[in-house]
DNA sequence: ATAAACGCCTGACGGC
DNA sequence: TGCCGTCAGGCGTTTA
């Protein structure tokens, strides 16, 4: 499911309580855990996880690429939702003291001392959670944040020129740039009028700079619209209503009316306007 | 160095 | 109504 804008929306909701009925887990102390799918935990056993996290307080949460990063009293919790899933914060108990039933596909639950709980819901079971002292072990391999002003035109051009790879798989490679996935890459490439199979080191400086602007534009608009909700796994987003090409094969291009095509690039469904996005 | 093929999973959807 | 193939916001490993 989630790409950068969806994860960013979740992080903002965790801070502001939006989309979680005003409930906030920051400052809450973990009481216990429920692990419903063991392989969710990537680097620790359920028992050790429970022992280490119980008693720790959530100090902060932020986003790095598509990762949710929870700073705890003494450790860091990393979550990655992969293809499907969402995070819920809700009351754990009814007024009579009985547990509120969990949802289908809940894979791991944190129960807080104040009665709240946070559920990691992940239908396809690809999502992963890490707990560790130094999150750089995992986050350190990520490329730069696309919205970070420190990523300048010049740096981005040099990055593109240092590889000889097809644009789309390169942009989606989290070691190259952290946060883009299938939807936002298709949308950014359409707006930049670049073919997804174009080779990275053939772009001019002007094309490279324009591509960076368009990447930021689609990510900003995605965040503004609380992400994209294209099926049942992530709800509340709005960006799907303004897709230019993603999932619109057979429809006319918004710019030139040529029929949008769906192809395969790097084993991923890819949507382009064959007239606006040429190889050269 | 680059890219394809495949595995990991469940569920929705369209065609017959 | 089923059954079956295809597809899905990701990513790691293996193979060419």
Short mmCIF file of C-alpha atoms (C1' of nucleotides) in Angstrom, two decimals:
data_model
loop_
_atom_site.label_atom_id
_atom_site.label_comp_id
_atom_site.label_asym_id
_atom_site.label_seq_id
_atom_site.Cartn_x
_atom_site.Cartn_y
_atom_site.Cartn_z
CA UNK A 1 0.00 0.00 0.00
CA UNK A 2 1.68 2.98 1.30
CA UNK A 3 4.15 5.24 -0.35
CA UNK A 4 5.62 8.37 1.17
CA UNK A 5 2.37 10.42 1.27
CA UNK A 6 0.36 7.66 2.93
CA UNK A 7 3.04 7.07 5.56
CA UNK A 8 3.36 10.81 6.10
CA UNK A 9 -0.41 11.00 6.59
CA UNK A 10 -0.23 8.25 9.20
CA UNK A 11 2.59 10.04 11.03
CA UNK A 12 0.70 13.34 11.05
CA UNK A 13 -2.40 11.54 12.29
CA UNK A 14 -0.37 10.03 15.12
CA UNK A 15 0.74 13.51 16.14
CA UNK A 16 -2.57 15.28 15.72
CA UNK A 17 -5.05 12.52 16.42
CA UNK A 18 -6.69 13.10 13.03
CA UNK A 19 -8.12 9.89 11.59
CA UNK A 20 -7.77 8.26 15.03
CA UNK A 21 -10.67 10.03 16.71
CA UNK A 22 -8.40 12.43 18.56
CA UNK A 23 -6.51 9.61 20.29
CA UNK A 24 -2.77 10.03 20.67
CA UNK A 25 -0.17 7.44 21.62
CA UNK A 26 2.74 9.84 22.03
CA UNK A 27 3.55 9.94 25.73
CA UNK A 28 1.81 6.63 26.33
CA UNK A 29 3.52 3.73 28.06
CA UNK A 30 3.42 0.24 26.55
CA UNK A 31 1.89 -2.33 28.88
CA UNK A 32 1.95 -5.46 26.75
CA UNK A 33 1.93 -6.79 23.21
CA UNK A 34 -0.01 -9.26 21.11
CA UNK A 35 1.81 -10.84 18.19
CA UNK A 36 -0.65 -12.55 15.86
CA UNK A 37 1.76 -13.22 12.98
CA UNK A 38 5.26 -13.98 14.24
CA UNK A 39 7.11 -13.19 11.05
CA UNK A 40 5.97 -9.58 11.37
CA UNK A 41 8.90 -9.18 13.76
CA UNK A 42 12.00 -9.02 11.57
CA UNK A 43 14.85 -8.97 14.06
CA UNK A 44 13.51 -10.14 17.40
CA UNK A 45 11.43 -12.95 18.88
CA UNK A 46 7.92 -12.23 20.21
CA UNK A 47 9.02 -13.03 23.77
CA UNK A 48 12.05 -10.78 23.72
CA UNK A 49 10.04 -8.09 21.99
CA UNK A 50 7.42 -8.18 24.72
CA UNK A 51 10.07 -8.14 27.46
CA UNK A 52 11.98 -5.25 25.98
CA UNK A 53 9.11 -2.98 25.00
CA UNK A 54 6.91 -3.35 28.08
CA UNK A 55 7.32 -0.28 30.27
CA UNK A 56 8.78 1.90 27.53
CA UNK A 57 7.11 5.17 26.58
CA UNK A 58 6.51 6.46 23.06
CA UNK A 59 8.53 9.67 22.89
CA UNK A 60 8.01 10.60 19.24
CA UNK A 61 7.18 9.27 15.80
CA UNK A 62 8.47 10.39 12.42
CA UNK A 63 8.82 9.12 8.85
CA UNK A 64 11.93 8.09 6.97
CA UNK A 65 11.19 6.99 3.41
CA UNK A 66 8.28 4.58 3.80
CA UNK A 67 9.26 3.65 7.37
CA UNK A 68 7.39 4.70 10.49
CA UNK A 69 9.97 5.41 13.18
CA UNK A 70 8.85 5.34 16.82
CA UNK A 71 11.33 6.68 19.33
CA UNK A 72 10.82 4.87 22.63
CA UNK A 73 12.38 5.47 26.05
CA UNK A 74 15.41 3.34 25.24
CA UNK A 75 14.84 1.65 21.88
CA UNK A 76 13.55 2.49 18.42
CA UNK A 77 10.60 0.75 16.80
CA UNK A 78 10.49 0.63 13.00
CA UNK A 79 7.41 -0.29 10.99
CA UNK A 80 7.08 -0.89 7.26
CA UNK A 81 3.63 -1.65 5.86
CA UNK A 82 4.86 -2.91 2.47
CA UNK A 83 2.05 -3.62 -0.02
CA UNK A 84 -1.00 -3.66 2.19
CA UNK A 85 -2.08 -2.43 5.52
CA UNK A 86 -2.65 0.38 7.88
CA UNK A 87 -2.15 1.45 11.46
CA UNK A 88 -5.00 2.03 13.88
CA UNK A 89 -5.07 3.79 17.22
CA UNK A 90 -8.18 3.11 19.22
CA UNK A 91 -9.62 2.31 22.62
CA UNK A 92 -8.65 -1.20 23.69
CA UNK A 93 -11.57 -1.73 26.04
CA UNK A 94 -15.30 -1.17 26.16
CA UNK A 95 -16.72 0.83 29.08
CA UNK A 96 -17.53 -2.45 30.85
CA UNK A 97 -13.85 -3.39 30.78
CA UNK A 98 -14.01 -6.11 28.12
CA UNK A 99 -11.62 -6.05 25.18
CA UNK A 100 -12.74 -4.46 21.94
CA UNK A 101 -12.45 -7.23 19.31
CA UNK A 102 -9.46 -7.00 16.99
CA UNK A 103 -9.92 -6.65 13.23
CA UNK A 104 -9.25 -9.23 10.55
CA UNK A 105 -5.58 -9.10 9.48
CA UNK A 106 -4.33 -7.41 12.65
CA UNK A 107 -0.78 -8.81 12.94
CA UNK A 108 0.64 -7.07 16.00
CA UNK A 109 -0.91 -4.95 18.73
CA UNK A 110 0.64 -2.66 21.34
CA UNK A 111 -1.50 -2.18 24.44
CA UNK A 112 -0.88 1.02 26.37
CA UNK A 113 -1.19 1.63 30.08
CA UNK A 114 -3.82 4.30 29.50
CA UNK A 115 -6.19 1.84 27.79
CA UNK A 116 -5.37 2.72 24.18
CA UNK A 117 -4.01 0.25 21.70
CA UNK A 118 -2.22 0.53 18.37
CA UNK A 119 -2.85 -2.21 15.80
CA UNK A 120 -0.58 -3.06 12.86
CA UNK A 121 -3.01 -4.35 10.25
CA UNK A 122 -1.47 -6.09 7.26
CA UNK A 123 -3.62 -8.36 5.06
CA UNK A 124 -0.82 -9.66 2.83
CA UNK A 125 1.65 -10.23 5.68
CA UNK A 126 4.51 -8.50 3.85
CA UNK A 127 4.78 -5.75 6.45
CA UNK A 128 7.63 -5.86 8.96
CA UNK A 129 8.51 -4.45 12.38
CA UNK A 130 11.94 -4.02 13.90
CA UNK A 131 13.00 -3.06 17.39
CA UNK A 132 16.59 -2.04 17.94
CA UNK A 133 18.92 0.36 19.67
CA UNK A 134 20.38 1.89 16.55
CA UNK A 135 17.83 2.30 13.73
CA UNK A 136 20.61 3.34 11.37
CA UNK A 137 21.28 -0.34 10.84
CA UNK A 138 18.08 -0.39 8.79
CA UNK A 139 17.55 3.25 7.82
CA UNK A 140 21.18 3.92 6.94
CA UNK A 141 20.94 2.26 3.54
CA UNK A 142 18.13 4.56 2.34
CA UNK A 143 18.65 7.22 -0.27
CA UNK A 144 17.81 10.89 0.38
CA UNK A 145 14.35 12.22 1.19
CA UNK A 146 12.83 13.63 -2.00
CA UNK A 147 11.25 16.56 -0.13
CA UNK A 148 14.43 17.50 1.72
CA UNK A 149 15.68 20.90 0.46
CA UNK A 150 19.20 19.58 0.95
CA UNK A 151 18.56 17.49 -2.16
CA UNK A 152 19.45 20.11 -4.75
CA UNK A 153 19.05 20.06 -8.52
CA UNK A 154 22.76 19.55 -8.85
CA UNK A 155 22.89 16.62 -6.47
CA UNK A 156 19.90 14.99 -8.13
CA UNK A 157 21.47 15.36 -11.57
CA UNK A 158 24.71 13.83 -10.31
CA UNK A 159 22.73 10.95 -8.79
CA UNK A 160 21.00 10.25 -12.11
CA UNK A 161 24.27 10.48 -14.00
CA UNK A 162 26.04 8.07 -11.70
CA UNK A 163 23.75 5.26 -12.87
CA UNK A 164 22.85 3.82 -16.23
CA UNK A 165 19.44 2.47 -15.31
CA UNK A 166 15.84 2.74 -16.46
CA UNK A 167 14.27 5.75 -14.77
CA UNK A 168 11.26 4.12 -13.15
CA UNK A 169 13.01 1.23 -11.38
CA UNK A 170 15.76 3.63 -10.33
CA UNK A 171 13.33 6.14 -8.80
CA UNK A 172 11.56 3.29 -6.99
CA UNK A 173 14.84 1.91 -5.64
CA UNK A 174 14.82 2.98 -1.98
CA UNK A 175 18.62 2.99 -1.89
CA UNK A 176 18.54 5.67 -4.59
CA UNK A 177 15.65 7.81 -3.30
CA UNK A 178 13.47 7.01 -0.29
CA UNK A 179 9.72 7.17 -0.58
CA UNK A 180 8.51 6.78 -4.15
CA UNK A 181 6.44 3.72 -5.10
CA UNK A 182 4.53 2.60 -8.14
CA UNK A 183 1.75 5.20 -8.15
CA UNK A 184 3.70 8.36 -7.45
CA UNK A 185 6.49 7.34 -9.82
CA UNK A 186 4.05 6.90 -12.72
CA UNK A 187 2.42 10.23 -11.90
CA UNK A 188 5.75 12.07 -11.57
CA UNK A 189 7.11 10.66 -14.83
CA UNK A 190 3.96 11.64 -16.69
CA UNK A 191 4.16 15.18 -15.40
CA UNK A 192 7.87 15.32 -16.23
CA UNK A 193 7.06 13.96 -19.72
CA UNK A 194 9.66 11.26 -19.40
CA UNK A 195 9.45 7.65 -20.47
CA UNK A 196 9.81 5.17 -17.58
CA UNK A 197 12.37 3.17 -19.59
CA UNK A 198 14.52 6.21 -20.39
CA UNK A 199 18.07 5.69 -19.15
CA UNK A 200 18.99 7.84 -16.18
CA UNK A 201 22.31 9.20 -17.41
CA UNK A 202 20.83 10.43 -20.70
CA UNK A 203 18.71 13.15 -19.10
CA UNK A 204 19.70 16.76 -19.62
CA UNK A 205 20.19 19.02 -16.61
CA UNK A 206 16.91 20.71 -17.49
CA UNK A 207 15.01 17.42 -17.65
CA UNK A 208 16.54 16.31 -14.36
CA UNK A 209 15.59 19.52 -12.58
CA UNK A 210 12.07 19.38 -13.97
CA UNK A 211 11.73 15.75 -12.88
CA UNK A 212 12.71 16.68 -9.32
CA UNK A 213 10.10 19.45 -9.30
CA UNK A 214 7.41 17.06 -10.53
CA UNK A 215 8.35 14.39 -7.98
CA UNK A 216 7.93 16.98 -5.25
CA UNK A 217 4.69 18.28 -6.73
CA UNK A 218 2.99 14.86 -6.78
CA UNK A 219 4.26 14.00 -3.29
CA UNK A 220 3.08 17.35 -1.91
CA UNK A 221 -0.33 16.96 -3.48
CA UNK A 222 -0.53 13.37 -2.26
CA UNK A 223 0.15 14.55 1.29
CA UNK A 224 -2.36 17.39 0.92
CA UNK A 225 -4.95 14.80 -0.05
CA UNK A 226 -4.02 12.36 2.75
CA UNK A 227 -2.63 9.84 0.28
CA UNK A 228 -4.39 7.63 -2.23
CA UNK A 229 -7.08 5.08 -1.41
CA UNK A 230 -7.31 2.71 -4.37
CA UNK A 231 -8.86 -0.25 -2.57
CA UNK A 232 -10.00 -1.53 0.79
CA UNK A 233 -6.66 -1.56 2.62
CA UNK A 234 -6.01 2.15 3.19
CA UNK A 235 -8.92 4.50 3.59
CA UNK A 236 -9.38 8.23 3.88
CA UNK A 237 -7.13 9.31 1.03
CA UNK A 238 -8.21 11.48 -1.84
CA UNK A 239 -5.33 11.51 -4.29
CA UNK A 240 -6.81 8.72 -6.41
CA UNK A 241 -9.38 11.22 -7.65
CA UNK A 242 -6.74 13.28 -9.42
CA UNK A 243 -4.54 10.58 -10.96
CA UNK A 244 -3.41 11.56 -14.44
CA UNK A 245 -2.31 8.12 -15.61
CA UNK A 246 -2.23 5.52 -12.82
CA UNK A 247 -4.99 2.96 -13.45
CA UNK A 248 -6.34 5.05 -16.33
CA UNK A 249 -5.26 2.88 -19.25
CA UNK A 250 -7.76 3.17 -22.09
CA UNK A 251 -8.75 6.67 -21.07
CA UNK A 252 -7.60 9.81 -22.88
CA UNK A 253 -4.45 11.57 -21.74
CA UNK A 254 -5.41 14.72 -19.80
CA UNK A 255 -2.87 16.68 -21.82
CA UNK A 256 -3.16 15.42 -25.41
CA UNK A 257 -6.13 13.01 -25.48
CA UNK A 258 -4.02 10.10 -26.73
CA UNK A 259 -5.11 6.83 -25.14
CA UNK A 260 -3.15 5.99 -21.99
CA UNK A 261 -1.39 2.63 -22.14
CA UNK A 262 -0.51 0.09 -19.50
CA UNK A 263 2.80 -1.72 -19.89
CA UNK A 264 5.25 -3.59 -17.71
CA UNK A 265 8.49 -1.99 -16.55
CA UNK A 266 10.61 -3.79 -14.02
CA UNK A 267 7.76 -6.27 -13.44
CA UNK A 268 5.47 -3.45 -12.30
CA UNK A 269 2.30 -2.24 -13.99
CA UNK A 270 3.20 1.06 -15.61
CA UNK A 271 0.92 3.72 -17.05
CA UNK A 272 2.04 6.19 -19.68
CA UNK A 273 0.84 8.49 -22.39
CA UNK A 274 2.75 7.18 -25.44
CA UNK A 275 2.67 10.61 -27.01
CA UNK A 276 3.70 12.80 -24.07
CA UNK A 277 6.30 10.35 -22.76
CA UNK A 278 8.71 9.36 -25.50
CA UNK A 279 12.03 7.59 -25.14
CA UNK A 280 13.75 10.67 -26.60
"C1'" DA B 1 26.49 -2.73 -12.79
"C1'" DT B 2 21.91 -3.70 -14.40
"C1'" DA B 3 17.78 -6.23 -14.86
"C1'" DA B 4 14.77 -10.17 -14.92
"C1'" DA B 5 12.51 -13.92 -12.37
"C1'" DC B 6 10.61 -15.34 -8.38
"C1'" DG B 7 9.00 -15.73 -3.58
"C1'" DC B 8 6.32 -13.94 0.11
"C1'" DC B 9 0.55 -13.51 1.11
"C1'" DT B 10 -4.56 -12.38 0.91
"C1'" DG B 11 -8.41 -10.64 -1.44
"C1'" DA B 12 -10.99 -8.37 -5.21
"C1'" DC B 13 -12.50 -8.55 -9.75
"C1'" DG B 14 -13.69 -10.03 -14.46
"C1'" DG B 15 -14.57 -13.74 -17.64
"C1'" DC B 16 -16.68 -17.98 -18.51
"C1'" DT C 1 -23.22 -19.56 -8.43
"C1'" DG C 2 -18.55 -21.02 -8.63
"C1'" DC C 3 -14.01 -21.60 -10.40
"C1'" DC C 4 -9.84 -19.66 -12.43
"C1'" DG C 5 -6.61 -16.47 -13.90
"C1'" DT C 6 -4.92 -11.87 -13.12
"C1'" DC C 7 -3.85 -8.10 -10.54
"C1'" DA C 8 -2.49 -5.26 -6.39
"C1'" DG C 9 0.71 1.53 -2.80
"C1'" DG C 10 7.03 -3.53 -1.70
"C1'" DC C 11 11.24 -5.53 -1.36
"C1'" DG C 12 14.86 -9.15 -0.82
"C1'" DT C 13 17.40 -12.99 -3.05
"C1'" DT C 14 18.97 -15.47 -6.86
"C1'" DT C 15 20.17 -15.79 -11.59
"C1'" DA C 16 21.58 -14.07 -16.18
#
